[in-house]
Amino acid sequence: MEEETYLELYLDQRAAQDDLIRPRSPLPSSIVPFDVFMPNSSTPETAFSSLLEEVEEASGDFSSVDLSFLSDELTQENKDPAVARSKREIEESCKTPRQPLPSEQDAGPDLNSRLSNSHSHLHPGDADSVQPSLEKSTFLPLASITPMTPMTSVSECSGTVPQLQNVVSTANLACKLDLKKIALQARNAEYNPKRFAAVIMRIREPRTTALIFSSGKIVCTGARSEEQSRLAARKFARVIQKLGFPARFLDFKIQNLVGSCDVRFPIRLEGLVLTHQQFCSYEPELFPGLIYRMVNPRVVLLIFVSGKVVLTDNKTELDRKLQNSNGGTDGPIKLLTED
Amino acid sequence: MPGGGRCPDCGSTELVEDSHYAQSQLVCSDCGCVVTEGVLTTTYSDEGNLREVTYSRSTGENEQVSRSQQRGLRRVRDLCRVLKLPPTFEDTAVAYYQQAYRHSGIRAARLQKKEVLVGCCVLITCRQHNWPVTMGTLCTLLYADLDAFSGTYMQIVKLLGLDVPSLCLADLVKTYCSSFKLFQPSPSVPAKYVEDKEKMLSRTQQLVELADETWLVTGRHPLPVITAATFLAWQSLRPSDRLTCSLARFCKLANVDLPYPASSRLQELLAVLLRMAEQLAWLQVLKLNKRSVVKHIGDLLQHRRTLVRKAFRDGTAETEPQEKELQEQGQGQGQGKEEVGGSSLDLPEGKRPASPALLLPPCMLKPPKRTCPMPPVPMVTGDENISDSEIEQYLRTPQEVRDFQKAQAASRAAMSIPHPP
């Protein structure tokens, strides 16, 4: 694996300069950020939130960082240097758990100091070292492993946090239902078999709507958070129970989270479609917004010229937290400011 | 007539292929004489009456292709011919249709969808070759709904994994403007309305570029903007005669449909031009409004880049030497300018141009909607207890159920009365 050879390269270089008595494995793994990226889907949250928030004194270890082993892929792409650099720091931190580290816990604060060193050092060192130009496709993978807590030290964080607008979930009541009876005996139900084969039921608190099918499955929409959606689905199940059906509450699953935010500057959609053609779909004749299908995290963004962005089609908690940390959403928007 | 046969009786060349029950015959349409019977020939003279067989019938290429696919492919070819596309487009479009047909979802789709798919394939081909065809045109030709078209189009682009470039605005301007019937005098078009095609095209292009720069095109359907730009270009080329003509009348004269958003695009474009006019010293004095600014569109377009930069907040403020240079340049231009060079030099000092407006899309310039303050989301865990009373409120009491059933029966009875037994 390429990563191992770079590891060895770096180890050899650092061996002479490394005068600190530390286990070697955590050190290079934290410092070797610029390898071929390996998508990392799960990272332990707690370790890194502490790492990244502490700031320790710089020890100047990185003064002679030799970046010549950077792969061609990373050197040739165009991107905002500072953001790329900060994202790479994050990548380093996330790489560590992949190598089995015997003394990772002890190396915690050390890792952190390395990170902050590299972070603080490489920011000014941007201009003279490699021109980090990242193409969108490689930037996205980096963004996906941003840590769970917002990186306050990242200078490019725009501060707009997407607001959750809607949560869609499904549940299984595990019993066959008589929709006519439900429509007759429930006050808040409507049933029009000619139009749609399900009962539409609404409750006031939390303000949600559910589609109840005769197979016993329900779709719950309109909640503003996952917990609310769960509570609402349980209330619907309880209503069905009270109507006399042996309803249970199984397989509750969040299907979709819809959020929206505003970047507060106009966006050149034609420019965006030119630079990110493989992800964008922009048909002004059909719809005024641009549909951006981001790969990592796997979300769909509807981007409008006024700067409003709607994020949808994200299923997991992880995706949503990444939205919150702005790693995913701001990337493409930041690029737009340079157009 | 292929084959060059002649009727042995009357000598006419009007031989028609007809069939008598199962036997195919060649019959003279003048005298009714049967020239050949059956496909197999018996005499030497019969051989002279043979017809050529088309390639597609002689080879087995259509054997494997289903009839509906054959129909679709024929429709694709017909559509390409109707649109007068170059011959290479036809092959590409046919290839796309065949590729799409391999997917089971398309094979099982309704006929309406297959019909729309024909249009989608042609559209993708045209887009990839930068040939400007709008979806509206294709929908009109296919008698299809834009909703159905858009659904199938998005589906097929995703299914085939295609990279479809955007509609090229410059080419669309050229094609669309050329379709305006204003370049020759005719009974409906008086001489003063006739315009030179090249001049109008170039001015329209400039206006569309201006609209693009000032956020009037992004996110909107391109055609109404081009209609508005064409109208303004036409008006400004002879404002004295044409200012009285309205946009609707213009489109009727030119025999072009007026798209509904065109009038609001026209207003937006005029607003941009007015802002630019405020930056030109010799136009500031004139106190232009939306009608009189049309006379000066020529000048405004000449210096549009500088004016846009000055008029809108994005750019830095221009220095005075720049302004003076502009005025000197502007002296030599024709068309309805009243200012004298001497006095214009005083204006930059005496009169500040209006403070630059924000260069934003119109949707951002409107006052922001008052969003009703969302009630704060209460912190719920999702596992709280659900009280019975809360659930009871959603259930009907037995009395209510009886009342509801009675009401339903009554309404059903009322509905069935008008029906004759």
PDB file of C-alpha atoms in Angstrom, chain B residues 165-404:
ATOM      1  CA  PRO B 165     -23.714  20.435 -21.362  1.00  0.00           C
ATOM      2  CA  SER B 166     -25.883  23.484 -20.707  1.00  0.00           C
ATOM      3  CA  LEU B 167     -27.806  25.295 -23.377  1.00  0.00           C
ATOM      4  CA  CYS B 168     -25.494  27.665 -25.217  1.00  0.00           C
ATOM      5  CA  LEU B 169     -27.009  31.115 -24.883  1.00  0.00           C
ATOM      6  CA  ALA B 170     -25.199  32.782 -27.775  1.00  0.00           C
ATOM      7  CA  ASP B 171     -26.310  30.160 -30.265  1.00  0.00           C
ATOM      8  CA  LEU B 172     -29.846  30.263 -28.954  1.00  0.00           C
ATOM      9  CA  VAL B 173     -29.926  34.019 -29.487  1.00  0.00           C
ATOM     10  CA  LYS B 174     -28.860  33.581 -33.086  1.00  0.00           C
ATOM     11  CA  THR B 175     -31.414  30.902 -33.872  1.00  0.00           C
ATOM     12  CA  TYR B 176     -34.243  32.560 -32.015  1.00  0.00           C
ATOM     13  CA  CYS B 177     -33.646  36.021 -33.449  1.00  0.00           C
ATOM     14  CA  SER B 178     -33.444  34.664 -36.959  1.00  0.00           C
ATOM     15  CA  SER B 179     -36.935  33.285 -36.523  1.00  0.00           C
ATOM     16  CA  PHE B 180     -38.384  36.785 -36.096  1.00  0.00           C
ATOM     17  CA  LYS B 181     -40.091  37.822 -39.314  1.00  0.00           C
ATOM     18  CA  LEU B 182     -38.881  41.393 -39.344  1.00  0.00           C
ATOM     19  CA  PHE B 183     -36.172  41.371 -41.914  1.00  0.00           C
ATOM     20  CA  GLN B 184     -38.345  41.758 -44.974  1.00  0.00           C
ATOM     21  CA  PRO B 185     -41.219  44.133 -45.589  1.00  0.00           C
ATOM     22  CA  SER B 186     -44.547  42.378 -45.863  1.00  0.00           C
ATOM     23  CA  PRO B 187     -48.221  43.352 -45.676  1.00  0.00           C
ATOM     24  CA  SER B 188     -48.198  42.976 -41.897  1.00  0.00           C
ATOM     25  CA  VAL B 189     -44.783  44.560 -41.324  1.00  0.00           C
ATOM     26  CA  PRO B 190     -44.597  48.230 -42.369  1.00  0.00           C
ATOM     27  CA  ALA B 191     -41.308  49.508 -43.747  1.00  0.00           C
ATOM     28  CA  LYS B 192     -40.392  51.456 -40.651  1.00  0.00           C
ATOM     29  CA  TYR B 193     -40.462  48.231 -38.619  1.00  0.00           C
ATOM     30  CA  VAL B 194     -38.200  46.284 -40.910  1.00  0.00           C
ATOM     31  CA  GLU B 195     -34.694  45.908 -39.555  1.00  0.00           C
ATOM     32  CA  ASP B 196     -31.349  44.668 -40.723  1.00  0.00           C
ATOM     33  CA  LYS B 197     -30.668  41.190 -39.367  1.00  0.00           C
ATOM     34  CA  GLU B 198     -26.986  41.607 -38.545  1.00  0.00           C
ATOM     35  CA  LYS B 199     -27.412  44.824 -36.623  1.00  0.00           C
ATOM     36  CA  MET B 200     -30.268  43.430 -34.633  1.00  0.00           C
ATOM     37  CA  LEU B 201     -28.431  40.206 -33.898  1.00  0.00           C
ATOM     38  CA  SER B 202     -25.316  41.920 -32.648  1.00  0.00           C
ATOM     39  CA  ARG B 203     -27.232  44.315 -30.464  1.00  0.00           C
ATOM     40  CA  THR B 204     -29.358  41.518 -29.035  1.00  0.00           C
ATOM     41  CA  GLN B 205     -26.225  39.546 -28.234  1.00  0.00           C
ATOM     42  CA  GLN B 206     -24.814  42.505 -26.359  1.00  0.00           C
ATOM     43  CA  LEU B 207     -28.013  42.997 -24.408  1.00  0.00           C
ATOM     44  CA  VAL B 208     -28.172  39.325 -23.487  1.00  0.00           C
ATOM     45  CA  GLU B 209     -24.577  39.455 -22.307  1.00  0.00           C
ATOM     46  CA  LEU B 210     -25.441  42.468 -20.215  1.00  0.00           C
ATOM     47  CA  ALA B 211     -28.393  40.629 -18.717  1.00  0.00           C
ATOM     48  CA  ASP B 212     -26.181  37.656 -17.946  1.00  0.00           C
ATOM     49  CA  GLU B 213     -23.647  39.855 -16.193  1.00  0.00           C
ATOM     50  CA  THR B 214     -26.267  41.550 -14.065  1.00  0.00           C
ATOM     51  CA  TRP B 215     -27.863  38.351 -12.770  1.00  0.00           C
ATOM     52  CA  LEU B 216     -30.979  38.436 -14.901  1.00  0.00           C
ATOM     53  CA  VAL B 217     -30.348  35.115 -16.611  1.00  0.00           C
ATOM     54  CA  THR B 218     -29.159  32.795 -13.842  1.00  0.00           C
ATOM     55  CA  GLY B 219     -31.880  30.490 -12.652  1.00  0.00           C
ATOM     56  CA  ARG B 220     -34.402  31.728 -15.190  1.00  0.00           C
ATOM     57  CA  HIS B 221     -35.714  30.301 -18.419  1.00  0.00           C
ATOM     58  CA  PRO B 222     -33.445  31.741 -21.135  1.00  0.00           C
ATOM     59  CA  LEU B 223     -36.049  32.400 -23.789  1.00  0.00           C
ATOM     60  CA  PRO B 224     -38.023  35.279 -22.239  1.00  0.00           C
ATOM     61  CA  VAL B 225     -34.787  37.174 -21.613  1.00  0.00           C
ATOM     62  CA  ILE B 226     -33.870  36.841 -25.264  1.00  0.00           C
ATOM     63  CA  THR B 227     -37.321  37.992 -26.312  1.00  0.00           C
ATOM     64  CA  ALA B 228     -37.018  41.086 -24.149  1.00  0.00           C
ATOM     65  CA  ALA B 229     -33.500  41.759 -25.436  1.00  0.00           C
ATOM     66  CA  THR B 230     -34.587  41.404 -29.055  1.00  0.00           C
ATOM     67  CA  PHE B 231     -37.430  43.815 -28.468  1.00  0.00           C
ATOM     68  CA  LEU B 232     -35.144  46.398 -26.897  1.00  0.00           C
ATOM     69  CA  ALA B 233     -32.563  46.011 -29.626  1.00  0.00           C
ATOM     70  CA  TRP B 234     -35.195  46.471 -32.303  1.00  0.00           C
ATOM     71  CA  GLN B 235     -36.656  49.501 -30.591  1.00  0.00           C
ATOM     72  CA  SER B 236     -33.321  51.171 -30.009  1.00  0.00           C
ATOM     73  CA  LEU B 237     -32.276  50.882 -33.640  1.00  0.00           C
ATOM     74  CA  ARG B 238     -35.009  53.315 -34.649  1.00  0.00           C
ATOM     75  CA  PRO B 239     -36.550  54.675 -31.474  1.00  0.00           C
ATOM     76  CA  SER B 240     -38.461  57.538 -33.043  1.00  0.00           C
ATOM     77  CA  ASP B 241     -40.713  55.225 -35.002  1.00  0.00           C
ATOM     78  CA  ARG B 242     -40.776  52.204 -32.759  1.00  0.00           C
ATOM     79  CA  LEU B 243     -41.217  53.460 -29.220  1.00  0.00           C
ATOM     80  CA  THR B 244     -44.973  53.319 -29.648  1.00  0.00           C
ATOM     81  CA  CYS B 245     -44.935  49.599 -30.356  1.00  0.00           C
ATOM     82  CA  SER B 246     -45.509  47.375 -27.347  1.00  0.00           C
ATOM     83  CA  LEU B 247     -43.867  44.050 -26.633  1.00  0.00           C
ATOM     84  CA  ALA B 248     -47.016  42.068 -27.379  1.00  0.00           C
ATOM     85  CA  ARG B 249     -47.545  43.828 -30.681  1.00  0.00           C
ATOM     86  CA  PHE B 250     -43.897  43.321 -31.572  1.00  0.00           C
ATOM     87  CA  CYS B 251     -44.192  39.578 -31.070  1.00  0.00           C
ATOM     88  CA  LYS B 252     -47.353  39.436 -33.119  1.00  0.00           C
ATOM     89  CA  LEU B 253     -45.682  41.345 -35.937  1.00  0.00           C
ATOM     90  CA  ALA B 254     -42.698  39.078 -35.854  1.00  0.00           C
ATOM     91  CA  ASN B 255     -44.916  36.011 -35.755  1.00  0.00           C
ATOM     92  CA  VAL B 256     -43.339  34.708 -32.561  1.00  0.00           C
ATOM     93  CA  ASP B 257     -45.062  33.553 -29.376  1.00  0.00           C
ATOM     94  CA  LEU B 258     -44.701  35.928 -26.468  1.00  0.00           C
ATOM     95  CA  PRO B 259     -43.493  33.997 -23.424  1.00  0.00           C
ATOM     96  CA  TYR B 260     -45.229  35.139 -20.277  1.00  0.00           C
ATOM     97  CA  PRO B 261     -42.170  36.223 -18.204  1.00  0.00           C
ATOM     98  CA  ALA B 262     -40.818  38.371 -21.044  1.00  0.00           C
ATOM     99  CA  SER B 263     -42.491  41.558 -19.835  1.00  0.00           C
ATOM    100  CA  SER B 264     -41.012  41.330 -16.363  1.00  0.00           C
ATOM    101  CA  ARG B 265     -37.598  40.560 -17.860  1.00  0.00           C
ATOM    102  CA  LEU B 266     -38.032  43.641 -19.999  1.00  0.00           C
ATOM    103  CA  GLN B 267     -38.681  45.779 -16.930  1.00  0.00           C
ATOM    104  CA  GLU B 268     -35.647  44.346 -15.163  1.00  0.00           C
ATOM    105  CA  LEU B 269     -33.431  44.976 -18.161  1.00  0.00           C
ATOM    106  CA  LEU B 270     -34.670  48.556 -18.441  1.00  0.00           C
ATOM    107  CA  ALA B 271     -33.957  49.096 -14.750  1.00  0.00           C
ATOM    108  CA  VAL B 272     -30.369  47.928 -15.261  1.00  0.00           C
ATOM    109  CA  LEU B 273     -29.976  50.213 -18.265  1.00  0.00           C
ATOM    110  CA  LEU B 274     -31.324  53.143 -16.274  1.00  0.00           C
ATOM    111  CA  ARG B 275     -28.772  52.547 -13.562  1.00  0.00           C
ATOM    112  CA  MET B 276     -26.024  52.436 -16.111  1.00  0.00           C
ATOM    113  CA  ALA B 277     -27.313  55.639 -17.695  1.00  0.00           C
ATOM    114  CA  GLU B 278     -26.946  57.413 -14.380  1.00  0.00           C
ATOM    115  CA  GLN B 279     -23.212  56.919 -14.663  1.00  0.00           C
ATOM    116  CA  LEU B 280     -22.903  58.641 -17.993  1.00  0.00           C
ATOM    117  CA  ALA B 281     -22.513  62.341 -17.362  1.00  0.00           C
ATOM    118  CA  TRP B 282     -24.305  63.536 -20.451  1.00  0.00           C
ATOM    119  CA  LEU B 283     -27.273  61.318 -19.706  1.00  0.00           C
ATOM    120  CA  GLN B 284     -27.639  62.288 -16.080  1.00  0.00           C
ATOM    121  CA  VAL B 285     -28.926  65.702 -17.033  1.00  0.00           C
ATOM    122  CA  LEU B 286     -31.622  64.223 -19.181  1.00  0.00           C
ATOM    123  CA  LYS B 287     -33.409  62.516 -16.301  1.00  0.00           C
ATOM    124  CA  LEU B 288     -34.235  59.431 -18.294  1.00  0.00           C
ATOM    125  CA  ASN B 289     -37.114  57.132 -17.610  1.00  0.00           C
ATOM    126  CA  LYS B 290     -37.850  53.656 -18.877  1.00  0.00           C
ATOM    127  CA  ARG B 291     -39.072  54.871 -22.231  1.00  0.00           C
ATOM    128  CA  SER B 292     -36.447  57.476 -23.029  1.00  0.00           C
ATOM    129  CA  VAL B 293     -33.505  55.315 -22.042  1.00  0.00           C
ATOM    130  CA  VAL B 294     -34.236  53.179 -25.106  1.00  0.00           C
ATOM    131  CA  LYS B 295     -32.903  55.951 -27.310  1.00  0.00           C
ATOM    132  CA  HIS B 296     -29.510  55.721 -25.672  1.00  0.00           C
ATOM    133  CA  ILE B 297     -29.101  51.971 -25.573  1.00  0.00           C
ATOM    134  CA  GLY B 298     -26.476  52.208 -28.299  1.00  0.00           C
ATOM    135  CA  ASP B 299     -24.171  54.299 -26.140  1.00  0.00           C
ATOM    136  CA  LEU B 300     -24.850  52.325 -23.025  1.00  0.00           C
ATOM    137  CA  LEU B 301     -23.950  49.100 -24.746  1.00  0.00           C
ATOM    138  CA  GLN B 302     -20.804  50.609 -26.161  1.00  0.00           C
ATOM    139  CA  HIS B 303     -19.458  51.252 -22.692  1.00  0.00           C
ATOM    140  CA  ARG B 304     -21.341  48.581 -20.878  1.00  0.00           C
ATOM    141  CA  ARG B 305     -18.414  47.000 -19.097  1.00  0.00           C
ATOM    142  CA  THR B 306     -17.239  50.185 -17.495  1.00  0.00           C
ATOM    143  CA  LEU B 307     -20.734  51.347 -16.739  1.00  0.00           C
ATOM    144  CA  VAL B 308     -21.715  48.131 -15.035  1.00  0.00           C
ATOM    145  CA  ARG B 309     -18.630  48.283 -12.929  1.00  0.00           C
ATOM    146  CA  LYS B 310     -19.369  51.836 -11.945  1.00  0.00           C
ATOM    147  CA  ALA B 311     -23.060  51.556 -11.485  1.00  0.00           C
ATOM    148  CA  PHE B 312     -23.028  48.576  -9.213  1.00  0.00           C
ATOM    149  CA  ARG B 313     -21.421  48.135  -5.895  1.00  0.00           C
ATOM    150  CA  ASP B 314     -19.203  45.205  -6.683  1.00  0.00           C
ATOM    151  CA  GLY B 315     -16.506  47.148  -8.413  1.00  0.00           C
ATOM    152  CA  THR B 316     -14.377  49.966  -7.065  1.00  0.00           C
ATOM    153  CA  ALA B 317     -15.324  53.552  -7.892  1.00  0.00           C
ATOM    154  CA  GLU B 318     -13.915  54.792 -11.174  1.00  0.00           C
ATOM    155  CA  THR B 319     -11.601  57.780 -11.129  1.00  0.00           C
ATOM    156  CA  GLU B 320     -12.362  61.015 -12.920  1.00  0.00           C
ATOM    157  CA  PRO B 321      -9.924  60.663 -15.838  1.00  0.00           C
ATOM    158  CA  GLN B 322     -11.796  57.502 -16.759  1.00  0.00           C
ATOM    159  CA  GLU B 323     -15.050  59.421 -16.858  1.00  0.00           C
ATOM    160  CA  LYS B 324     -13.612  62.132 -19.055  1.00  0.00           C
ATOM    161  CA  GLU B 325     -12.229  59.569 -21.457  1.00  0.00           C
ATOM    162  CA  LEU B 326     -15.652  58.027 -21.674  1.00  0.00           C
ATOM    163  CA  GLN B 327     -17.188  61.362 -22.575  1.00  0.00           C
ATOM    164  CA  GLU B 328     -14.662  62.016 -25.302  1.00  0.00           C
ATOM    165  CA  GLN B 329     -15.348  58.593 -26.733  1.00  0.00           C
ATOM    166  CA  GLY B 330     -19.012  59.203 -26.532  1.00  0.00           C
ATOM    167  CA  GLN B 331     -18.835  62.454 -28.493  1.00  0.00           C
ATOM    168  CA  GLY B 332     -18.473  60.744 -31.797  1.00  0.00           C
ATOM    169  CA  GLN B 333     -21.475  58.419 -31.408  1.00  0.00           C
ATOM    170  CA  GLY B 334     -24.736  59.040 -33.183  1.00  0.00           C
ATOM    171  CA  GLN B 335     -28.314  58.967 -32.093  1.00  0.00           C
ATOM    172  CA  GLY B 336     -30.055  61.475 -29.950  1.00  0.00           C
ATOM    173  CA  LYS B 337     -27.372  62.945 -27.717  1.00  0.00           C
ATOM    174  CA  GLU B 338     -27.803  66.523 -26.658  1.00  0.00           C
ATOM    175  CA  GLU B 339     -24.872  67.202 -24.354  1.00  0.00           C
ATOM    176  CA  VAL B 340     -21.974  69.439 -25.317  1.00  0.00           C
ATOM    177  CA  GLY B 341     -18.397  68.467 -24.483  1.00  0.00           C
ATOM    178  CA  GLY B 342     -17.563  71.596 -22.501  1.00  0.00           C
ATOM    179  CA  SER B 343     -20.274  71.452 -19.918  1.00  0.00           C
ATOM    180  CA  SER B 344     -19.889  67.742 -19.420  1.00  0.00           C
ATOM    181  CA  LEU B 345     -16.445  68.260 -17.945  1.00  0.00           C
ATOM    182  CA  ASP B 346     -17.965  70.172 -15.095  1.00  0.00           C
ATOM    183  CA  LEU B 347     -20.422  67.479 -14.228  1.00  0.00           C
ATOM    184  CA  PRO B 348     -18.091  64.986 -12.565  1.00  0.00           C
ATOM    185  CA  GLU B 349     -17.113  67.613 -10.066  1.00  0.00           C
ATOM    186  CA  GLY B 350     -20.449  69.234  -9.573  1.00  0.00           C
ATOM    187  CA  LYS B 351     -22.741  66.235  -9.551  1.00  0.00           C
ATOM    188  CA  ARG B 352     -21.927  62.974  -7.884  1.00  0.00           C
ATOM    189  CA  PRO B 353     -23.370  59.967  -9.675  1.00  0.00           C
ATOM    190  CA  ALA B 354     -26.001  58.070  -7.723  1.00  0.00           C
ATOM    191  CA  SER B 355     -24.559  55.810  -5.074  1.00  0.00           C
ATOM    192  CA  PRO B 356     -23.916  52.401  -6.580  1.00  0.00           C
ATOM    193  CA  ALA B 357     -26.676  49.889  -6.234  1.00  0.00           C
ATOM    194  CA  LEU B 358     -26.026  46.314  -5.273  1.00  0.00           C
ATOM    195  CA  LEU B 359     -25.387  43.970  -8.174  1.00  0.00           C
ATOM    196  CA  LEU B 360     -27.651  41.164  -7.069  1.00  0.00           C
ATOM    197  CA  PRO B 361     -30.190  38.886  -8.653  1.00  0.00           C
ATOM    198  CA  PRO B 362     -33.685  40.405  -8.519  1.00  0.00           C
ATOM    199  CA  CYS B 363     -34.862  37.806  -6.009  1.00  0.00           C
ATOM    200  CA  MET B 364     -32.335  39.117  -3.507  1.00  0.00           C
ATOM    201  CA  LEU B 365     -33.256  42.729  -4.106  1.00  0.00           C
ATOM    202  CA  LYS B 366     -36.860  42.266  -3.104  1.00  0.00           C
ATOM    203  CA  PRO B 367     -37.616  42.951   0.563  1.00  0.00           C
ATOM    204  CA  PRO B 368     -37.065  39.763   2.541  1.00  0.00           C
ATOM    205  CA  LYS B 369     -40.174  37.846   3.419  1.00  0.00           C
ATOM    206  CA  ARG B 370     -41.222  38.126   6.996  1.00  0.00           C
ATOM    207  CA  THR B 371     -40.725  34.588   8.174  1.00  0.00           C
ATOM    208  CA  CYS B 372     -43.047  33.771  11.002  1.00  0.00           C
ATOM    209  CA  PRO B 373     -40.780  33.047  13.956  1.00  0.00           C
ATOM    210  CA  MET B 374     -40.540  29.312  14.334  1.00  0.00           C
ATOM    211  CA  PRO B 375     -41.394  28.160  17.824  1.00  0.00           C
ATOM    212  CA  PRO B 376     -38.237  26.839  19.451  1.00  0.00           C
ATOM    213  CA  VAL B 377     -37.913  23.110  18.972  1.00  0.00           C
ATOM    214  CA  PRO B 378     -38.525  21.559  22.366  1.00  0.00           C
ATOM    215  CA  MET B 379     -35.921  19.097  23.494  1.00  0.00           C
ATOM    216  CA  VAL B 380     -37.538  15.703  23.237  1.00  0.00           C
ATOM    217  CA  THR B 381     -35.924  12.357  23.759  1.00  0.00           C
ATOM    218  CA  GLY B 382     -38.433  10.463  21.682  1.00  0.00           C
ATOM    219  CA  ASP B 383     -39.115   7.979  24.430  1.00  0.00           C
ATOM    220  CA  GLU B 384     -41.371  10.036  26.619  1.00  0.00           C
ATOM    221  CA  ASN B 385     -44.597   8.694  28.014  1.00  0.00           C
ATOM    222  CA  ILE B 386     -47.661   9.297  25.937  1.00  0.00           C
ATOM    223  CA  SER B 387     -50.655  10.108  28.073  1.00  0.00           C
ATOM    224  CA  ASP B 388     -53.949   8.434  27.321  1.00  0.00           C
ATOM    225  CA  SER B 389     -55.877  11.660  27.360  1.00  0.00           C
ATOM    226  CA  GLU B 390     -53.732  13.004  24.567  1.00  0.00           C
ATOM    227  CA  ILE B 391     -54.562  10.026  22.412  1.00  0.00           C
ATOM    228  CA  GLU B 392     -58.232  10.099  23.355  1.00  0.00           C
ATOM    229  CA  GLN B 393     -58.596  13.526  21.812  1.00  0.00           C
ATOM    230  CA  TYR B 394     -57.972  11.973  18.414  1.00  0.00           C
ATOM    231  CA  LEU B 395     -60.683   9.344  18.672  1.00  0.00           C
ATOM    232  CA  ARG B 396     -64.324   9.824  17.916  1.00  0.00           C
ATOM    233  CA  THR B 397     -66.898   9.058  20.542  1.00  0.00           C
ATOM    234  CA  PRO B 398     -69.441   6.385  19.582  1.00  0.00           C
ATOM    235  CA  GLN B 399     -72.119   9.063  19.225  1.00  0.00           C
ATOM    236  CA  GLU B 400     -69.899  10.946  16.794  1.00  0.00           C
ATOM    237  CA  VAL B 401     -69.293   7.787  14.829  1.00  0.00           C
ATOM    238  CA  ARG B 402     -73.040   7.209  14.491  1.00  0.00           C
ATOM    239  CA  ASP B 403     -73.616  10.809  13.450  1.00  0.00           C
ATOM    240  CA  PHE B 404     -70.834  10.632  10.927  1.00  0.00           C
TER     241      PHE B 404
END
